[in-house]
Short mmCIF file of C-alpha atoms in Angstrom, two decimals:
data_model
loop_
_atom_site.label_atom_id
_atom_site.label_comp_id
_atom_site.label_asym_id
_atom_site.label_seq_id
_atom_site.Cartn_x
_atom_site.Cartn_y
_atom_site.Cartn_z
CA MET A 91 50.00 -1.51 -4.04
CA ALA A 92 46.54 -1.04 -5.38
CA ALA A 93 43.73 -3.14 -3.67
CA PRO A 94 42.43 -5.95 -5.82
CA ALA A 95 39.09 -5.23 -7.59
CA ALA A 96 36.14 -6.49 -5.65
CA CYS A 97 34.25 -9.51 -7.05
CA THR A 98 30.79 -8.57 -8.28
CA ARG A 99 29.37 -11.84 -9.71
CA PHE A 100 27.25 -13.86 -7.35
CA SER A 101 28.99 -17.04 -8.09
CA ASP A 102 32.38 -15.64 -7.18
CA ASN A 103 31.28 -14.99 -3.61
CA TYR A 104 28.53 -17.68 -2.89
CA ASP A 105 27.84 -21.22 -3.19
CA LEU A 106 24.11 -22.05 -3.83
CA LYS A 107 22.32 -24.78 -1.80
CA GLU A 108 18.86 -26.04 -1.54
CA GLU A 109 15.57 -24.09 -2.45
CA LEU A 110 13.81 -22.46 0.57
CA GLY A 111 10.89 -20.95 -1.31
CA LYS A 112 9.61 -19.84 -4.71
CA GLY A 113 7.51 -17.09 -6.41
CA ALA A 114 6.57 -16.15 -9.89
CA PHE A 115 9.63 -14.14 -10.78
CA SER A 116 11.86 -15.35 -7.93
CA VAL A 117 13.33 -18.26 -5.99
CA VAL A 118 14.84 -18.17 -2.50
CA ARG A 119 17.72 -20.48 -1.93
CA ARG A 120 20.22 -21.12 1.00
CA CYS A 121 23.72 -19.98 0.04
CA VAL A 122 27.13 -20.04 1.73
CA GLN A 123 29.58 -17.09 1.57
CA LYS A 124 32.88 -18.60 0.28
CA SER A 125 35.13 -16.36 2.27
CA THR A 126 33.58 -16.89 5.63
CA GLY A 127 31.38 -19.98 5.50
CA LEU A 128 28.44 -18.10 6.71
CA GLU A 129 24.91 -19.08 5.74
CA PHE A 130 22.62 -16.61 4.06
CA ALA A 131 19.23 -16.70 2.10
CA ALA A 132 19.57 -15.64 -1.45
CA LYS A 133 16.52 -14.22 -3.28
CA ILE A 134 17.23 -14.67 -6.98
CA ILE A 135 15.04 -12.53 -9.18
CA ASN A 136 14.69 -13.22 -12.91
CA THR A 137 14.87 -9.68 -14.22
CA LYS A 138 13.99 -10.79 -17.77
CA LYS A 139 10.47 -11.41 -16.64
CA LEU A 140 9.96 -8.00 -14.89
CA SER A 141 8.15 -5.05 -16.21
CA ALA A 142 9.88 -1.61 -15.84
CA ARG A 143 7.45 -0.92 -12.85
CA ASP A 144 8.49 -4.13 -11.06
CA PHE A 145 12.10 -3.34 -11.71
CA GLN A 146 11.59 0.02 -9.96
CA LYS A 147 9.97 -1.75 -7.00
CA LEU A 148 12.75 -4.14 -6.85
CA GLU A 149 15.32 -1.31 -6.72
CA ARG A 150 13.14 0.41 -4.03
CA GLU A 151 13.07 -2.64 -1.78
CA ALA A 152 16.99 -3.15 -2.20
CA ARG A 153 17.46 0.54 -1.30
CA ILE A 154 15.14 0.49 1.74
CA CYS A 155 16.65 -2.72 3.07
CA ARG A 156 20.19 -1.56 2.74
CA LYS A 157 19.55 1.41 5.06
CA LEU A 158 17.80 -0.70 7.83
CA GLN A 159 20.06 -2.44 10.14
CA HIS A 160 18.35 -3.60 13.40
CA PRO A 161 18.24 -6.82 15.42
CA ASN A 162 14.62 -7.25 14.77
CA ILE A 163 14.73 -6.71 11.06
CA VAL A 164 15.85 -9.30 8.46
CA ARG A 165 18.99 -7.66 7.25
CA LEU A 166 19.99 -7.32 3.65
CA HIS A 167 23.76 -8.16 3.33
CA ASP A 168 24.27 -8.00 -0.35
CA SER A 169 22.65 -6.88 -3.56
CA ILE A 170 24.12 -8.20 -6.78
CA GLN A 171 22.93 -7.21 -10.20
CA GLU A 172 23.90 -9.56 -13.21
CA GLU A 173 22.69 -9.64 -16.72
CA ASN A 174 19.35 -11.55 -16.29
CA PHE A 175 19.18 -12.03 -12.51
CA HIS A 176 19.31 -9.80 -9.41
CA TYR A 177 20.52 -11.38 -6.15
CA LEU A 178 19.43 -10.05 -2.72
CA VAL A 179 21.29 -11.84 0.02
CA PHE A 180 19.54 -11.68 3.41
CA ASP A 181 19.85 -13.11 6.87
CA LEU A 182 19.07 -16.76 6.92
CA VAL A 183 16.12 -17.09 9.45
CA THR A 184 15.41 -20.55 10.53
CA GLY A 185 12.86 -20.26 13.33
CA GLY A 186 9.85 -19.93 11.09
CA GLU A 187 6.87 -17.74 11.80
CA LEU A 188 6.38 -16.25 15.24
CA PHE A 189 2.65 -17.33 15.40
CA GLU A 190 3.71 -20.88 14.59
CA ASP A 191 6.18 -20.85 17.41
CA ILE A 192 3.65 -19.49 19.89
CA VAL A 193 1.13 -22.52 19.40
CA ALA A 194 4.17 -24.92 19.91
CA ARG A 195 5.07 -23.45 23.33
CA GLU A 196 4.21 -25.11 26.61
CA PHE A 197 3.59 -21.85 28.26
CA TYR A 198 2.29 -18.54 26.83
CA SER A 199 1.06 -15.54 28.77
CA GLU A 200 0.13 -12.05 28.43
CA ALA A 201 3.65 -11.04 29.37
CA ASP A 202 4.92 -13.10 26.50
CA ALA A 203 2.64 -11.31 24.08
CA SER A 204 4.02 -8.02 25.57
CA HIS A 205 7.55 -9.15 24.82
CA CYS A 206 6.54 -10.14 21.26
CA ILE A 207 4.81 -6.74 20.40
CA GLN A 208 7.76 -4.91 21.92
CA GLN A 209 10.22 -6.54 19.48
CA ILE A 210 7.81 -5.69 16.51
CA LEU A 211 7.51 -2.14 17.69
CA GLU A 212 11.29 -1.81 18.02
CA SER A 213 11.55 -2.87 14.27
CA VAL A 214 8.68 -0.53 13.31
CA ASN A 215 10.25 2.46 15.24
CA HIS A 216 13.53 1.76 13.45
CA CYS A 217 11.78 1.91 10.11
CA HIS A 218 9.94 5.02 10.93
CA THR A 219 12.96 6.84 12.34
CA ASN A 220 14.57 6.00 8.92
CA GLY A 221 11.70 7.40 6.86
CA VAL A 222 10.38 3.92 5.98
CA VAL A 223 6.62 2.73 6.14
CA HIS A 224 6.43 -1.11 5.87
CA ARG A 225 2.73 -1.17 4.68
CA ASP A 226 2.46 -4.94 5.12
CA LEU A 227 2.83 -5.85 8.76
CA LYS A 228 0.97 -9.27 9.36
CA PRO A 229 1.89 -12.70 10.90
CA GLU A 230 3.42 -14.06 7.83
CA ASN A 231 6.12 -11.36 7.88
CA LEU A 232 7.09 -11.85 11.51
CA LEU A 233 9.73 -14.61 11.65
CA LEU A 234 12.08 -15.94 14.37
CA ALA A 235 15.95 -15.78 13.90
CA SER A 236 16.29 -19.38 14.97
CA LYS A 237 14.48 -22.22 16.76
CA ALA A 238 16.43 -21.46 20.06
CA LYS A 239 14.19 -20.48 22.88
CA GLY A 240 13.91 -16.71 23.09
CA ALA A 241 15.07 -16.20 19.67
CA ALA A 242 14.68 -12.61 18.26
CA VAL A 243 11.54 -11.70 16.32
CA LYS A 244 12.46 -10.50 12.83
CA LEU A 245 10.42 -8.28 10.55
CA ALA A 246 10.53 -9.43 6.92
CA ASP A 247 9.44 -8.61 3.45
CA PHE A 248 9.80 -4.96 2.37
CA GLY A 249 8.35 -5.44 -0.97
CA LEU A 250 5.58 -2.97 -0.26
CA ALA A 251 7.56 -0.53 1.81
CA ILE A 252 7.85 3.09 0.80
CA GLU A 253 10.08 5.97 1.83
CA VAL A 254 8.56 9.03 3.29
CA GLN A 255 9.85 12.47 4.27
CA GLY A 256 9.35 13.07 8.06
CA GLU A 257 5.72 12.88 9.05
CA GLN A 258 4.55 13.22 5.48
CA HIS A 259 1.05 11.79 4.62
CA ALA A 260 0.17 11.33 0.93
CA TRP A 261 -1.69 9.00 -1.23
CA PHE A 262 0.90 6.20 -2.08
CA GLY A 263 -1.67 3.71 -3.58
CA PHE A 264 -3.79 1.03 -2.18
CA ALA A 265 -1.31 -1.54 -0.74
CA GLY A 266 -1.45 -4.04 2.23
CA THR A 267 -3.45 -7.06 3.44
CA PRO A 268 -7.14 -6.78 3.98
CA GLY A 269 -7.47 -7.68 7.67
CA TYR A 270 -4.64 -5.31 8.63
CA LEU A 271 -5.47 -2.31 6.48
CA SER A 272 -6.06 1.00 8.25
CA PRO A 273 -9.18 3.11 7.86
CA GLU A 274 -7.28 5.89 6.12
CA VAL A 275 -6.05 3.47 3.34
CA LEU A 276 -9.46 2.04 2.88
CA LYS A 277 -10.99 5.55 2.59
CA LYS A 278 -8.25 6.36 0.09
CA GLU A 279 -7.06 9.26 2.16
CA PRO A 280 -3.39 10.58 2.49
CA TYR A 281 -1.44 8.20 4.89
CA GLY A 282 1.89 7.55 6.43
CA LYS A 283 3.57 5.90 9.30
CA PRO A 284 0.34 5.41 11.51
CA VAL A 285 -0.64 2.69 8.97
CA ASP A 286 2.01 0.47 10.50
CA ILE A 287 0.74 1.12 14.07
CA TRP A 288 -2.83 0.16 13.14
CA ALA A 289 -1.55 -3.15 11.87
CA CYS A 290 0.45 -3.57 15.11
CA GLY A 291 -2.82 -3.03 17.00
CA VAL A 292 -4.46 -5.89 14.92
CA ILE A 293 -1.43 -8.18 15.57
CA LEU A 294 -1.50 -7.38 19.37
CA TYR A 295 -5.16 -8.23 19.51
CA ILE A 296 -4.43 -11.56 17.85
CA LEU A 297 -1.55 -12.22 20.13
CA LEU A 298 -3.81 -11.89 23.14
CA VAL A 299 -6.86 -14.04 22.21
CA GLY A 300 -5.96 -15.87 18.96
CA TYR A 301 -8.42 -14.23 16.60
CA PRO A 302 -8.62 -10.85 14.83
CA PRO A 303 -10.47 -7.79 15.91
CA PHE A 304 -12.05 -7.44 12.37
CA TRP A 305 -13.31 -10.31 10.42
CA ASP A 306 -16.04 -11.02 7.81
CA GLU A 307 -16.04 -13.42 4.83
CA ASP A 308 -17.54 -10.57 2.87
CA GLN A 309 -14.71 -7.94 2.08
CA HIS A 310 -17.18 -5.06 1.93
CA ARG A 311 -18.44 -5.81 5.45
CA LEU A 312 -14.89 -6.34 6.68
CA TYR A 313 -13.84 -3.01 5.26
CA ALA A 314 -16.85 -1.16 6.86
CA GLN A 315 -15.85 -2.71 10.24
CA ILE A 316 -12.43 -1.41 9.83
CA LYS A 317 -13.38 2.18 8.61
CA ALA A 318 -15.70 2.48 11.60
CA GLY A 319 -13.21 0.98 14.05
CA ALA A 320 -15.87 -1.42 15.08
CA TYR A 321 -14.23 -3.98 17.40
CA ASP A 322 -14.91 -5.10 20.99
CA TYR A 323 -13.62 -7.28 23.78
CA PRO A 324 -15.98 -10.34 24.10
CA SER A 325 -16.41 -12.36 27.27
CA PRO A 326 -14.94 -14.66 28.48
CA GLU A 327 -11.62 -14.45 26.81
CA TRP A 328 -11.02 -10.75 27.25
CA ASP A 329 -12.11 -10.88 30.91
CA THR A 330 -8.60 -12.17 31.92
CA VAL A 331 -6.70 -9.53 29.85
CA THR A 332 -5.43 -6.57 31.85
CA PRO A 333 -6.90 -3.13 31.35
CA GLU A 334 -3.34 -1.82 30.38
CA ALA A 335 -3.22 -4.26 27.34
CA LYS A 336 -6.67 -3.14 26.16
CA ASN A 337 -5.61 0.47 26.62
CA LEU A 338 -2.61 0.11 24.34
CA ILE A 339 -4.75 -1.73 21.71
CA ASN A 340 -7.37 1.18 21.91
CA GLN A 341 -4.54 3.77 21.29
CA MET A 342 -3.22 1.70 18.24
CA LEU A 343 -6.58 1.06 16.89
CA THR A 344 -7.66 4.78 16.95
CA VAL A 345 -9.45 5.57 13.62
CA ASN A 346 -8.00 9.08 13.37
CA PRO A 347 -4.44 8.62 12.30
CA SER A 348 -3.30 12.01 13.91
CA LYS A 349 -4.40 10.74 17.33
CA ARG A 350 -3.04 7.19 16.97
CA ILE A 351 -0.21 6.33 19.23
CA THR A 352 3.37 6.27 17.67
CA ALA A 353 5.89 3.39 17.73
CA SER A 354 8.19 5.42 20.12
CA GLU A 355 5.20 6.25 22.39
CA ALA A 356 3.96 2.67 22.34
CA LEU A 357 7.29 1.42 23.54
CA LYS A 358 6.95 3.69 26.57
CA HIS A 359 3.56 2.32 27.49
CA PRO A 360 3.49 0.70 30.95
CA TRP A 361 2.29 -2.69 29.54
CA ILE A 362 5.43 -2.75 27.37
CA CYS A 363 8.11 -1.15 29.47
CA GLN A 364 6.87 -2.31 32.88
CA ARG A 365 5.57 -5.66 31.86
CA GLU A 366 6.97 -7.36 34.92
CA ARG A 367 4.77 -5.29 36.99
CA VAL A 368 1.70 -4.75 34.78
CA ALA A 369 1.21 -7.77 32.45
CA SER A 370 -0.37 -11.00 33.53
CA VAL A 371 1.85 -14.12 33.72
CA VAL A 372 -1.14 -16.62 33.64
CA HIS A 373 -0.97 -19.30 30.90
CA ARG A 374 -3.50 -18.44 28.19
CA GLN A 375 -4.50 -21.96 26.82
CA GLU A 376 -7.62 -20.63 25.15
CA THR A 377 -5.40 -18.15 23.16
CA VAL A 378 -3.12 -20.87 21.99
CA ASP A 379 -6.06 -23.13 20.85
CA CYS A 380 -7.65 -20.22 18.93
CA LEU A 381 -4.37 -19.32 17.44
CA LYS A 382 -3.92 -22.88 16.24
CA LYS A 383 -7.15 -22.46 14.27
CA PHE A 384 -6.29 -19.07 13.09
CA ASN A 385 -2.88 -20.41 11.73
CA ALA A 386 -4.65 -23.39 10.08
CA ARG A 387 -7.17 -21.07 8.32
CA ARG A 388 -4.26 -18.78 7.11
CA LYS A 389 -2.25 -21.68 5.71
CA LEU A 390 -5.18 -23.40 4.13
CA LYS A 391 -6.31 -20.12 2.23
CA GLY A 392 -2.73 -19.23 1.50
CA ALA A 393 -2.20 -22.49 -0.22
CA ILE A 394 -5.32 -22.18 -2.22
CA LEU A 395 -4.32 -18.65 -3.38
CA THR A 396 -0.76 -19.42 -3.99
CA THR A 397 -1.32 -20.42 -7.57
CA MET A 398 -3.09 -17.17 -8.25
CA LEU A 399 -0.49 -14.86 -6.87
CA ALA A 400 2.84 -13.54 -8.23
CA THR A 401 5.68 -13.58 -5.74
CA ARG A 402 4.66 -11.27 -2.89
CA ASN A 403 6.89 -8.34 -4.09
CA PHE A 404 5.56 -8.04 -7.52
CA SER A 405 2.22 -6.92 -8.94
CA LYS A 406 -0.03 -8.82 -6.48
CA SER A 407 -3.77 -9.14 -7.07
CA GLY A 408 -5.97 -11.82 -5.62
CA ARG A 409 -9.21 -10.16 -5.00
CA SER A 410 -11.32 -13.29 -5.11
CA ILE A 411 -10.98 -16.88 -5.86
CA ILE A 412 -13.18 -19.22 -7.87
CA THR A 413 -13.33 -22.93 -7.04
CA LYS A 414 -15.42 -25.61 -8.64
CA LYS A 415 -17.71 -27.80 -6.46
CA GLY A 416 -18.23 -31.40 -7.17
CA ASP A 417 -21.45 -30.64 -9.18
CA GLY A 418 -19.38 -28.57 -11.54
CA SER A 419 -20.81 -25.22 -10.32
CA GLN A 420 -18.49 -22.38 -9.32
CA VAL A 421 -18.23 -20.81 -6.00
CA LYS A 422 -16.69 -17.33 -5.56
CA GLY A 423 -14.82 -16.90 -2.31
CA SER A 424 -13.90 -13.59 -0.78
CA THR A 425 -10.35 -12.38 -0.46
CA ASP A 426 -8.46 -14.04 2.29
CA SER A 427 -7.45 -11.60 5.07
CA SER A 428 -3.89 -12.79 4.91
CA THR A 429 -3.25 -12.20 1.23
CA THR A 430 -1.37 -9.17 0.31
CA LEU A 431 -3.18 -6.88 -2.17
CA GLU A 432 -0.65 -4.66 -3.90
CA ASP A 433 -2.14 -1.97 -5.67
CA ASP A 434 -5.47 -2.77 -6.12
CA ASP A 435 -3.08 -0.06 -6.72
CA VAL A 436 -3.50 -0.22 -10.53
CA LYS A 437 -7.29 0.08 -10.14
CA ALA A 438 -6.85 2.79 -7.32
CA ARG A 439 -4.28 4.81 -9.37
CA LYS A 440 -6.55 4.90 -12.35
CA GLN A 441 -9.38 5.91 -10.21
CA GLU A 442 -7.02 8.73 -8.89
CA VAL A 443 -6.37 10.04 -12.30
CA ILE A 444 -10.13 10.10 -13.16
CA LYS A 445 -10.80 11.87 -9.88
CA MET A 446 -8.17 14.48 -10.58
CA THR A 447 -9.66 14.92 -14.07
CA GLU A 448 -13.15 15.50 -12.68
CA GLN A 449 -11.67 18.13 -10.23
CA LEU A 450 -10.07 19.90 -13.07
CA LEU A 451 -13.31 20.11 -15.12
CA GLU A 452 -15.24 21.20 -11.96
CA ALA A 453 -12.75 24.02 -11.64
CA ILE A 454 -13.65 25.00 -15.18
CA ASN A 455 -17.45 24.69 -14.56
CA VAL A 456 -17.38 27.01 -11.55
CA GLY A 457 -14.81 29.40 -13.07
CA ASP A 458 -12.27 28.83 -10.31
CA TYR A 459 -8.97 29.83 -11.96
CA GLU A 460 -7.00 29.40 -8.75
CA ALA A 461 -8.03 25.73 -8.38
CA TYR A 462 -7.37 25.24 -12.02
CA THR A 463 -3.82 26.54 -11.86
CA LYS A 464 -3.09 24.28 -8.88
CA ILE A 465 -4.06 21.19 -10.91
CA CYS A 466 -2.27 22.27 -14.10
CA ASP A 467 1.39 22.52 -14.83
CA PRO A 468 2.39 26.25 -15.32
CA HIS A 469 3.84 25.27 -18.79
CA LEU A 470 0.62 23.25 -19.69
CA THR A 471 0.51 22.51 -23.48
CA ALA A 472 -2.72 22.21 -25.25
CA PHE A 473 -4.28 21.64 -28.77
CA GLU A 474 -7.40 23.89 -28.31
CA PRO A 475 -9.85 24.11 -31.16
CA GLU A 476 -10.06 27.87 -30.29
CA ALA A 477 -6.23 28.24 -30.93
CA LEU A 478 -7.02 27.23 -34.61
CA GLY A 479 -4.96 24.04 -34.44
CA ASN A 480 -1.91 25.76 -32.93
CA LEU A 481 -0.13 24.40 -29.93
CA VAL A 482 -0.74 26.54 -27.00
CA GLU A 483 1.73 26.73 -24.12
CA GLY A 484 1.30 28.17 -20.62
CA MET A 485 -1.66 29.51 -18.74
CA ASP A 486 -2.43 32.96 -20.41
CA PHE A 487 -4.64 31.44 -23.09
CA HIS A 488 -6.81 29.77 -20.56
CA LYS A 489 -6.85 32.69 -18.19
CA PHE A 490 -8.44 34.82 -20.85
CA TYR A 491 -11.47 32.41 -20.99
CA PHE A 492 -11.73 32.22 -17.19
CA ASP A 493 -11.71 36.13 -17.07
CA ASN A 494 -14.15 36.68 -19.96
CA VAL A 495 -16.13 33.63 -20.89
CA VAL A 496 -16.50 30.94 -18.31
CA GLY A 497 -19.86 31.49 -16.33
CA LYS A 498 -20.70 34.63 -18.29
CA ASN A 499 -23.06 32.96 -20.87
CA CYS A 500 -24.95 30.50 -18.76
CA LYS A 501 -26.56 29.92 -15.42
CA ALA A 502 -25.53 26.46 -14.54
CA VAL A 503 -23.14 23.82 -15.94
CA ASN A 504 -22.86 20.18 -15.39
CA THR A 505 -20.09 18.05 -16.78
CA THR A 506 -20.02 14.21 -17.00
CA ILE A 507 -16.94 12.06 -18.09
CA LEU A 508 -18.09 9.16 -20.28
CA ASN A 509 -16.04 5.97 -20.91
CA PRO A 510 -12.90 7.15 -19.32
CA THR A 511 -9.77 5.06 -20.28
CA VAL A 512 -6.63 5.42 -18.31
CA HIS A 513 -3.15 4.36 -19.29
CA LEU A 514 -0.62 4.29 -16.49
CA LEU A 515 2.86 5.15 -17.76
CA GLY A 516 5.05 3.91 -14.89
CA ASP A 517 4.72 5.31 -11.24
CA ASP A 518 4.36 8.96 -12.04
CA ALA A 519 2.66 9.48 -15.38
CA ALA A 520 -0.67 8.65 -16.83
CA CYS A 521 -2.81 9.25 -19.92
CA ILE A 522 -6.69 9.48 -19.78
CA ALA A 523 -9.02 9.65 -22.77
CA TYR A 524 -12.75 10.16 -22.39
CA VAL A 525 -15.95 11.72 -23.90
CA ARG A 526 -17.00 14.86 -22.12
CA LEU A 527 -20.68 15.58 -21.93
CA THR A 528 -21.61 19.16 -20.90
CA GLN A 529 -25.09 20.16 -19.99
CA TYR A 530 -25.88 23.88 -19.21
CA MET A 531 -28.65 26.49 -19.03
CA ASP A 532 -28.28 29.64 -20.94
CA LYS A 533 -29.31 32.94 -19.39
CA GLN A 534 -32.71 32.69 -21.03
CA GLY A 535 -33.31 29.37 -19.22
CA ALA A 536 -32.95 27.14 -22.24
CA ALA A 537 -31.23 23.79 -21.64
CA HIS A 538 -28.33 22.68 -23.98
CA SER A 539 -25.87 19.88 -24.18
CA SER A 540 -22.73 19.14 -26.22
CA GLN A 541 -19.89 16.72 -26.13
CA CYS A 542 -16.33 16.47 -27.21
CA GLU A 543 -13.43 14.00 -26.96
CA GLU A 544 -10.57 14.86 -24.78
CA THR A 545 -7.05 13.33 -24.06
CA ARG A 546 -5.11 14.50 -20.99
CA ILE A 547 -1.48 13.63 -19.84
CA TRP A 548 -0.80 13.73 -16.15
CA HIS A 549 2.54 13.73 -14.37
CA LYS A 550 3.00 13.14 -10.61
CA ARG A 551 5.37 15.55 -8.79
CA ASP A 552 5.83 15.52 -5.01
CA ASN A 553 2.96 13.11 -4.78
CA LYS A 554 0.64 15.49 -6.50
CA TRP A 555 -0.87 14.89 -10.03
CA GLN A 556 -0.56 17.82 -12.48
CA ASN A 557 -2.10 18.11 -16.00
CA VAL A 558 0.81 18.75 -18.31
CA HIS A 559 -0.92 18.31 -21.72
CA PHE A 560 -4.34 17.99 -23.23
CA HIS A 561 -6.00 17.64 -26.71
CA ARG A 562 -9.66 18.53 -27.34
CA SER A 563 -11.55 17.43 -30.46
CA SER A 564 -14.00 20.23 -31.15
CA ASN A 565 -14.97 23.73 -30.18
CA SER A 566 -17.59 22.66 -27.59
CA PRO A 567 -17.06 23.56 -24.01
CA PRO A 568 -14.81 24.01 -21.76
CA PHE A 569 -14.81 27.60 -22.32
CA THR A 570 -17.30 28.51 -25.03
CA PHE A 571 -20.80 28.09 -23.62
CA ALA A 572 -22.48 30.21 -26.46
CA PRO A 573 -25.77 28.76 -27.23
CA SER A 574 -25.63 29.60 -30.84
CA ALA A 575 -22.69 27.36 -31.34
CA HIS A 576 -24.90 24.31 -30.57
CA LYS A 577 -28.06 25.14 -32.45
#
């Protein structure tokens, strides 16, 4: 006899209970599985309110969570898509945040901190082994399975997580939380798994003394500290921390990501795997006291910012906040170091497109056809004035100008992009429109300038942007630097 068709509707399988949390597009509620009586947490997303990009992020989060099954990761048990709602059914974790639990303990030592970071590293190592980078490791995402003593630490919230191939490093966009961002992300360099280890180093530092290694109310100064790896171990609180603990932090907070310790290597560090012999077991009351203040500051700023943020998984911004003083004047506060910034990405991705356009124009200026071909799709289409209004396809038309015109009629060329406007078309396509101002010296030493309007379409393949189409308004440069054309 054929097996009965599986129920797919959420209400066929689960009973909804009280609300546990809320975001702009989602609500989290306790639910009970009808067939077993087991309790779970259901994240219910209103898909009617999602943009196509946000829907892609939701699908990515579900896909990533499905393949991560580890005792130290909040597990996704079910994913159900209905007409206007998507249900993600997770473990119900009832122990609250790890950092809140620590300050409620009667005893807390360096050895306890070692056990905490070991569990965090186990979860990160599992992610990295499965080609996942979390990108948002911070105290708010470290939960406890239950309120029982010794409950497991669980890594939560994979809304910013990405999938990578092996040890791949690429620019995946500006995402994370200010105080936990790695130098390579802040420098907008290619990055990968090491960003999670940097965040673990920040978390370990806090676990040991109750305050972060990098801190400034001004975000620019905070980022400068991080990029320089400028942290220290002040007296007297660090005097009682073992050298082995500091050694592990140093290896995690190594500015060069290629020299940073990996999760699997960190798990073999003596301070982790030989904690009974290496880590101090003296109670750290000063750490607990500082951590209470750190938690209070996080919660206060988090509450202020809640009204300004979409749910953590979708289109987060929150660069600065404006509050009114009693006299009616406005005070602009810096971004809180516990608030996730996703995609400053929109801003960063637009800058990326502008940067690629500038690189392409520079290749034209210097006559570097090889660099030009790396930036352009082999089947590049173009409406070139020189083509007399016809659509040109492929590189042969352009190669002729590189071989015979570019650099032949002038001594020096400078190109400036004016008023660039970028439209992002999903995750992997963009359109840029701009005015192109070209200045050059002819071979007689006379200065000339000209301008034209250009539009370019970019497509991202294998994390590399390629120009697939452009349209230019007039027969001024790129290629024809003939002075007579501009007299």
